[in-house]
mmCIF file of C-alpha atoms in Angstrom:
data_model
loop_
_atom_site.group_PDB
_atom_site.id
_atom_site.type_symbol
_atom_site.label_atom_id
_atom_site.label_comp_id
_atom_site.label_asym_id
_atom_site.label_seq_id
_atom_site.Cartn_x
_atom_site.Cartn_y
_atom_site.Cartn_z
ATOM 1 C CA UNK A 294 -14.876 -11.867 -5.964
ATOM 2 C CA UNK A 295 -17.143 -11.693 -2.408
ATOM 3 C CA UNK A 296 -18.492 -14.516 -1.214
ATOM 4 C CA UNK A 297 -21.671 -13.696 0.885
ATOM 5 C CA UNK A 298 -21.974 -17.046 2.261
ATOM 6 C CA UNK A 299 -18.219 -16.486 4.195
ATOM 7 C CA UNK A 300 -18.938 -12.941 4.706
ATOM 8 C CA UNK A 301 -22.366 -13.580 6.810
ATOM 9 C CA UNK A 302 -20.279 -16.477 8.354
ATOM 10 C CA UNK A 303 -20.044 -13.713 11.195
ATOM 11 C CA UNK A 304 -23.126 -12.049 10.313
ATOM 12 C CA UNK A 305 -23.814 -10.875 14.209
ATOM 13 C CA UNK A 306 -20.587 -9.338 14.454
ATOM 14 C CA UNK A 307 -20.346 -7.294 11.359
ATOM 15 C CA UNK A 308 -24.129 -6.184 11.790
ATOM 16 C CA UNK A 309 -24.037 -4.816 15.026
ATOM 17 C CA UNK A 310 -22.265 -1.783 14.330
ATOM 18 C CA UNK A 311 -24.313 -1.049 11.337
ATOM 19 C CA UNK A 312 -27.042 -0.907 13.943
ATOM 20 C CA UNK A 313 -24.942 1.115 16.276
ATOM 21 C CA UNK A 314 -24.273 3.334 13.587
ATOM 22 C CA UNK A 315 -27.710 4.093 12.374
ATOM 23 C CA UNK A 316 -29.300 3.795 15.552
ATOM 24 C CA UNK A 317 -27.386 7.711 15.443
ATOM 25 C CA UNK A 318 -29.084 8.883 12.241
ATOM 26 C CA UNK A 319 -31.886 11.215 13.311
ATOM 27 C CA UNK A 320 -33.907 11.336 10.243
ATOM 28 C CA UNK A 321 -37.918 10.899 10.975
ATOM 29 C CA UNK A 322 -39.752 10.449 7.588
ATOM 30 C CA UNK A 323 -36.751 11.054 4.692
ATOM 31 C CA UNK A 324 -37.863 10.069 1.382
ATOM 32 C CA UNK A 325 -34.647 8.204 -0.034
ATOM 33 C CA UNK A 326 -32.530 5.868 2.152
ATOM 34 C CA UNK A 327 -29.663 4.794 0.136
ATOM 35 C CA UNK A 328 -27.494 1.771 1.601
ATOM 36 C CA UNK A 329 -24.336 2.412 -0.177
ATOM 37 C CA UNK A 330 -21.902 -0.882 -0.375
ATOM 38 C CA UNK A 331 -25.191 -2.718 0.532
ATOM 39 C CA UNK A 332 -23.630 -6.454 0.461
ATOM 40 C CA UNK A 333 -25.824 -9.613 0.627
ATOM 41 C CA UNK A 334 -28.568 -7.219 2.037
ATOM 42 C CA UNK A 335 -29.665 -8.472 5.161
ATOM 43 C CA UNK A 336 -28.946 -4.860 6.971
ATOM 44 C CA UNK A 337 -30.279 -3.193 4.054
ATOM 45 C CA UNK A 338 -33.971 -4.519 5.259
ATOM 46 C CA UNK A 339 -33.706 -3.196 8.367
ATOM 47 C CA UNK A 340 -33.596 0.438 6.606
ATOM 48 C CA UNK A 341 -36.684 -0.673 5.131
ATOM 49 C CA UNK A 342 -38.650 -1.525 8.375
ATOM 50 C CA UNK A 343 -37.364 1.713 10.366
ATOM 51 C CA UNK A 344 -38.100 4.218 7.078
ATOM 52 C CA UNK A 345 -41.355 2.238 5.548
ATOM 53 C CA UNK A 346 -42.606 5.213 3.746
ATOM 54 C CA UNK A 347 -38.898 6.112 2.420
ATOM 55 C CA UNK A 348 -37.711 4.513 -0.935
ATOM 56 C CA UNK A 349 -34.886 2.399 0.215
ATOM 57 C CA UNK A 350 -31.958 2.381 -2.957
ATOM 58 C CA UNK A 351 -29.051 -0.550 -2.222
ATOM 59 C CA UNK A 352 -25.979 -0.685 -4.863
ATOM 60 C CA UNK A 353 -22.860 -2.639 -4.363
ATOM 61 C CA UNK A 354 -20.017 -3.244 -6.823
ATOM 62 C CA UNK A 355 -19.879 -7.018 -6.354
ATOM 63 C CA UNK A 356 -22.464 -8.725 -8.447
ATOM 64 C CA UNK A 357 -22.336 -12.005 -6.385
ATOM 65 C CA UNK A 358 -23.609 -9.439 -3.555
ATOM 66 C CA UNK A 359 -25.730 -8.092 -5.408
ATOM 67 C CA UNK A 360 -27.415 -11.528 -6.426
ATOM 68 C CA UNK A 361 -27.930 -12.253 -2.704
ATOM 69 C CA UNK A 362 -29.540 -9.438 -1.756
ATOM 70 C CA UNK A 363 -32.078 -9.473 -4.314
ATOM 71 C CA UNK A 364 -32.759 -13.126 -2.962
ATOM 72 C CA UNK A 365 -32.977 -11.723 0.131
ATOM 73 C CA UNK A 366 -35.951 -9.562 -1.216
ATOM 74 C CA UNK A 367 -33.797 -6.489 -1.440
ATOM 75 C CA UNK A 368 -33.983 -4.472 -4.861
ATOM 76 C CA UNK A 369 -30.447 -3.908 -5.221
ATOM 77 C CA UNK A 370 -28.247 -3.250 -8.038
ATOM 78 C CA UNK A 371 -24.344 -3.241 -9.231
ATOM 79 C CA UNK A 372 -22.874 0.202 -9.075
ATOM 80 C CA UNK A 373 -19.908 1.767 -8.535
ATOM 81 C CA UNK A 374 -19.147 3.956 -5.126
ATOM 82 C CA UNK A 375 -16.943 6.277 -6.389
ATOM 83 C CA UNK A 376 -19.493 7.691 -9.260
ATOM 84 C CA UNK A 377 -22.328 7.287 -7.639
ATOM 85 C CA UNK A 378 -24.379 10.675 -7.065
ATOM 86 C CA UNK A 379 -27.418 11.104 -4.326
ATOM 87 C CA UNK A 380 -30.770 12.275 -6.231
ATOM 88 C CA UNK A 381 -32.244 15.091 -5.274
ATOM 89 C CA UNK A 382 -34.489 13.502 -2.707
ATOM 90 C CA UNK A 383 -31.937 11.582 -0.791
ATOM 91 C CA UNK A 384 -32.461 12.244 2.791
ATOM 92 C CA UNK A 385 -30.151 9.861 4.369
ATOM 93 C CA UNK A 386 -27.297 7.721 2.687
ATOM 94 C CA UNK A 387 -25.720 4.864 5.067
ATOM 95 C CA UNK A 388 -22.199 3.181 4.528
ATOM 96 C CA UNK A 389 -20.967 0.039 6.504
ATOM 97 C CA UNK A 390 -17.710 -1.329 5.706
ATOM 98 C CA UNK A 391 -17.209 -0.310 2.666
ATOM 99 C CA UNK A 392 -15.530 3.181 2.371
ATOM 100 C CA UNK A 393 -11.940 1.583 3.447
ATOM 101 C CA UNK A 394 -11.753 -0.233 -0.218
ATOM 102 C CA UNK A 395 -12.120 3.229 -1.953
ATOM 103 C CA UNK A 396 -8.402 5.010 -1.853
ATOM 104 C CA UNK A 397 -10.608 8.104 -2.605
ATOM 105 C CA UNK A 398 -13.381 8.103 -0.055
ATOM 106 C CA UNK A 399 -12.310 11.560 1.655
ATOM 107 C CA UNK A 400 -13.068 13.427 -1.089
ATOM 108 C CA UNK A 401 -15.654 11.042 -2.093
ATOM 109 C CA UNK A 402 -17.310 11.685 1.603
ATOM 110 C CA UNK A 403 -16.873 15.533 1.033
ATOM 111 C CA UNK A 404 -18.484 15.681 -2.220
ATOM 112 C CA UNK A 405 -21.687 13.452 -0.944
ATOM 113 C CA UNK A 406 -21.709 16.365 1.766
ATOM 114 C CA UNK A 407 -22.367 19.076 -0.704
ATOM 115 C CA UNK A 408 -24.952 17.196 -2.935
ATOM 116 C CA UNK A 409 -27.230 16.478 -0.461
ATOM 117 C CA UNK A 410 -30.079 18.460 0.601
ATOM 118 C CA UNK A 411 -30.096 20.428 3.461
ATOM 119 C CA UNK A 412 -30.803 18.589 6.577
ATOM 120 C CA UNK A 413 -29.715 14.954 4.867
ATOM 121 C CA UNK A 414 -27.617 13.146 7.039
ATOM 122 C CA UNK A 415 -24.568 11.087 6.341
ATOM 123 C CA UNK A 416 -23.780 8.061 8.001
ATOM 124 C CA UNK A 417 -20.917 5.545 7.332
ATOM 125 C CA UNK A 418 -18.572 3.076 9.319
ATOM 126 C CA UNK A 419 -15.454 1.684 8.230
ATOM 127 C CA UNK A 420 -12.587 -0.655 10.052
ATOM 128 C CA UNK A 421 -9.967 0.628 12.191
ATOM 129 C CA UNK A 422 -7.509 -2.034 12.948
ATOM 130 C CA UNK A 423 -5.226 -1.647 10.092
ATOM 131 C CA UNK A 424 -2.152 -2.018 12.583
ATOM 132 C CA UNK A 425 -3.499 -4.959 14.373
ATOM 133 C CA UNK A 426 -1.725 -8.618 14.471
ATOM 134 C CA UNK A 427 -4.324 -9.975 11.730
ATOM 135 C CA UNK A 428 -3.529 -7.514 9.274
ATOM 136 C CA UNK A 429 -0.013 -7.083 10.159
ATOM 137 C CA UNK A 430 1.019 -10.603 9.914
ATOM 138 C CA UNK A 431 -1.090 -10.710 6.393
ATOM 139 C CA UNK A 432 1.188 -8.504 4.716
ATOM 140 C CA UNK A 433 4.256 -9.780 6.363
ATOM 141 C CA UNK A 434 3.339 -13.448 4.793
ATOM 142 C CA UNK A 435 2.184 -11.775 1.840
ATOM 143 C CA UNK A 436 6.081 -10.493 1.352
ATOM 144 C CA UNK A 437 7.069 -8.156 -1.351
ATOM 145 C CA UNK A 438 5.921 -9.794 -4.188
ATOM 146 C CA UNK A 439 2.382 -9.378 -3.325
ATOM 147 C CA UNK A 440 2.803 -6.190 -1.592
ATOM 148 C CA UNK A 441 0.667 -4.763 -5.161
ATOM 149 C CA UNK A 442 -2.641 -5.810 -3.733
ATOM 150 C CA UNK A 443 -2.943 -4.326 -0.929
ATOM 151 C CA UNK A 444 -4.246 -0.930 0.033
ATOM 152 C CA UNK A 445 -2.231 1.765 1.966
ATOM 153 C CA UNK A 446 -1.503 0.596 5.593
ATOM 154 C CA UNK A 447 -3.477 2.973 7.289
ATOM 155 C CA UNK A 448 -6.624 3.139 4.517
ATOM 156 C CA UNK A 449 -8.993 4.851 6.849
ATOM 157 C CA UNK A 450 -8.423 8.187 8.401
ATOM 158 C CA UNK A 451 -8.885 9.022 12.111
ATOM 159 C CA UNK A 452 -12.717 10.087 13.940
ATOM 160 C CA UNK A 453 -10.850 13.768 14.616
ATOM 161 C CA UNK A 454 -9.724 13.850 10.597
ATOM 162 C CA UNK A 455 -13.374 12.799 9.514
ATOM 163 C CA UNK A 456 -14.992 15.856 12.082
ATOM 164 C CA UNK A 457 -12.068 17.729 10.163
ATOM 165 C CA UNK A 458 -13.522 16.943 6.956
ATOM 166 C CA UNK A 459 -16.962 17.558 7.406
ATOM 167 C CA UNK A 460 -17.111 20.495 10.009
ATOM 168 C CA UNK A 461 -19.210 22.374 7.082
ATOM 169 C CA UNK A 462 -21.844 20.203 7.841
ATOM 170 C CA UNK A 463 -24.650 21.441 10.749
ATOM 171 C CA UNK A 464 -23.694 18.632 13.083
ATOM 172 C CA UNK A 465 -20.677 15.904 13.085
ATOM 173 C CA UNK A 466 -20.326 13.294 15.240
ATOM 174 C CA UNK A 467 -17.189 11.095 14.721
ATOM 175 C CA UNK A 468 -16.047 8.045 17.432
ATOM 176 C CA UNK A 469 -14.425 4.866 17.626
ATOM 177 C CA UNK A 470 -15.167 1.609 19.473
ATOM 178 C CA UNK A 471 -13.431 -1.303 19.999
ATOM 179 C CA UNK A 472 -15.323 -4.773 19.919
ATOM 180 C CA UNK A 473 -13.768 -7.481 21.639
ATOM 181 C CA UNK A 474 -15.209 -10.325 19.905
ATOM 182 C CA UNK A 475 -15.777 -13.643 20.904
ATOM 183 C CA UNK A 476 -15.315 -15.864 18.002
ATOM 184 C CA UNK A 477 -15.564 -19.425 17.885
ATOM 185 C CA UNK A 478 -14.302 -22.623 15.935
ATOM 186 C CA UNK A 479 -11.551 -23.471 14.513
ATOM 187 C CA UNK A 480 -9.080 -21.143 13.191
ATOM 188 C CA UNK A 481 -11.589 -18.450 13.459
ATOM 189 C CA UNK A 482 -10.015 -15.173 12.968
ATOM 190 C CA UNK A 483 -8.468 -16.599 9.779
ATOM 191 C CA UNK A 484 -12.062 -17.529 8.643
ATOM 192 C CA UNK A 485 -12.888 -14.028 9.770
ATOM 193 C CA UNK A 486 -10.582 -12.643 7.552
ATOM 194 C CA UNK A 487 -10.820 -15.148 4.796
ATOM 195 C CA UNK A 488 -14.353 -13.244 3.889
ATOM 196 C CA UNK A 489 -12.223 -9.592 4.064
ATOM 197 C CA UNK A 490 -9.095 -8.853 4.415
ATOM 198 C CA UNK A 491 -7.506 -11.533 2.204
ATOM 199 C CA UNK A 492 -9.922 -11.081 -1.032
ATOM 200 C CA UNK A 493 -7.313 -9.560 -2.808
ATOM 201 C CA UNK A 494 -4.793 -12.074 -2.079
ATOM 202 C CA UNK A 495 -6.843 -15.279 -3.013
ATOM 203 C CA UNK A 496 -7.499 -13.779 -6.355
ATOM 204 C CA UNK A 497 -3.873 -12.849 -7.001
ATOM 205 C CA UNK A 498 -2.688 -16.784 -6.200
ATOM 206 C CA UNK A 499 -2.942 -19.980 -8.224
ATOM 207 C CA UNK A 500 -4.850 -22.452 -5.715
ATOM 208 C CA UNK A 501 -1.752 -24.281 -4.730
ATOM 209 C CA UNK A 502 0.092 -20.889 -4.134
ATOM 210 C CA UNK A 503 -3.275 -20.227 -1.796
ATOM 211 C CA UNK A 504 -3.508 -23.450 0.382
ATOM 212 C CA UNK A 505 0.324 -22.319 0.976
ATOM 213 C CA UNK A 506 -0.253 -19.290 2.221
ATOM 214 C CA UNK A 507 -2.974 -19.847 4.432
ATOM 215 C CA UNK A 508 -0.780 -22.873 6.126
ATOM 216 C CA UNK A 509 1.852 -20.208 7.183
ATOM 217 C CA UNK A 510 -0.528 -18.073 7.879
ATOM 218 C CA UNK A 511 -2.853 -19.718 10.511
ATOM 219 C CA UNK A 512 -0.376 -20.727 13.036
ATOM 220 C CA UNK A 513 1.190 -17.445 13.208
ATOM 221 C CA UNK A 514 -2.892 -16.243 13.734
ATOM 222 C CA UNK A 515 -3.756 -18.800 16.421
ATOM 223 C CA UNK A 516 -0.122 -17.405 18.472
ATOM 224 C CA UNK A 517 -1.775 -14.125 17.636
ATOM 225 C CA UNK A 518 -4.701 -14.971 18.634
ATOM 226 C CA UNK A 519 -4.525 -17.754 20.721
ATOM 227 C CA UNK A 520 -7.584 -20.125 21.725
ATOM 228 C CA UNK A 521 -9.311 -20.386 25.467
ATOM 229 C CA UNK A 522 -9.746 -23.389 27.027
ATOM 230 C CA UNK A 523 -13.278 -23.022 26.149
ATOM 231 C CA UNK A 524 -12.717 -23.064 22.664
ATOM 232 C CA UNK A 525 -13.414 -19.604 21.719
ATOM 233 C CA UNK A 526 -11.139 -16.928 20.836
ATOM 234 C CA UNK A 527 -10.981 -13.354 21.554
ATOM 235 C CA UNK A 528 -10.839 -10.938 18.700
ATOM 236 C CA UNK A 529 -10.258 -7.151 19.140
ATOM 237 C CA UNK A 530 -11.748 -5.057 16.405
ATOM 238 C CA UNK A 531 -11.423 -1.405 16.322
ATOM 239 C CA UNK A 532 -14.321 0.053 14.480
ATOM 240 C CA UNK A 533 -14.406 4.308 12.992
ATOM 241 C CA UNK A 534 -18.038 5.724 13.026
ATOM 242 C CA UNK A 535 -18.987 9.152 11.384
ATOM 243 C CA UNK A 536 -22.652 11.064 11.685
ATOM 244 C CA UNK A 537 -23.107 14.418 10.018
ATOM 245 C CA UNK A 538 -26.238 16.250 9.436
ATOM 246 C CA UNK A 539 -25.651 19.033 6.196
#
């Protein structure tokens, strides 16, 4: 289960390489704008306001994200990424965070590629820090008996294996960046991941098993990630960006 109100917890820092991202897509007037994976929806009206004449579709597969986007004014609705097919009109389709959760994605990506109409463009972003302390020490807590939930360790394929995979297309335009975050609060990169990266294991733990887990787990974070004197903390985050044009 998602919970938007812990996922926009760090609303700033998960939007701005959505914006980043689109801010790429050279589409003038398209007439479908699809926000694939659209969440609680608050990027999804920003498609809106730079496309106004475009009809803006938004699907997610969470309905508790779905809920919150329509309250945020958004129509969205519950759908799943991995049969989801572009009408004929779709001129751009935009993906932020989402692809990593779908094992099958490549293909997924490749497929999207050849159903849209000529001169669509493609757009998605998806996490690159897979080896990092915060996931690393997740799984190491985790131990083998919860090894099940995860995904494979490197979920995500490279910038140069994405321009692989869609060098068909008329233009491709694959990078990474690295955001060195400035979080604040207590405990904050657990919080951060609380709202990701640990979904699977809350739901696979009784609540006692839970509040166990995250008390080995947050000091070994905080040594990770240790705390200024100010009070904030620094948080790398590699992000994986991909632009194509068909």
């Amino acid at each position: 289960m998602w919970d938007p109100a812990q996922y926009l917890a760090f609303a700033d820092h998960r939007g701005r390489p959505f914006y980043e991202l689109v801010a790429r897509v050279g589409a003038e007037s398209p007439r479908r704008v699809v926000d694939v994976g659209c969440g609680p929806g608050n990027l999804t009206l920003s498609l809106a306001s730079r496309w106004p004449s475009a009809v803006v579709e938004a699907f997610d597969s969470s309905s508790e994200m779905v809920e919150a986007a329509r309250a945020a004014g958004v129509e969205a609705r519950v759908d799943d990424v991995t049969t989801w097919e572009p009408l004929p009109d779709t001129d751009v389709v935009v993906s932020n965070a989402v692809l990593q959760w779908v094992a099958s994605h490549p293909s997924i990506v490749s497929k999207w590629a050849t159903s849209l109409p000529a001169g669509a463009w493609l757009a998605f972003q998806v996490p690159g820090n897979y080896s990092d302390p915060s996931h690393r020490l997740i799984r190491e807590v985790a131990g083998p008996s919860l090894a099940h939930v995860f995904r494979a360790e490197k979920p995500v394929l490279d910038p140069v294996e994405y321009a692989e995979l869609l060098a068909g297309c008329s233009s491709v335009d694959a990078w990474e960046t690295t955001y060195v975050q400035r979080l604040s609060g207590p405990d904050p990169v657990l919080e951060w991941v609380t709202g990701t990266a640990l979904r699977p294991v809350r739901a696979a733990l009784s609540s006692s098993d839970w509040e166990a887990f995250v008390a080995e787990l947050a000091p070994r974070l905080r040594e990770a990630y240790p705390e200024r004197a100010d009070g904030t903390t620094w948080f790398p985050f590699r992000r994986i960006f991909v632009v194509a044009q068909v």
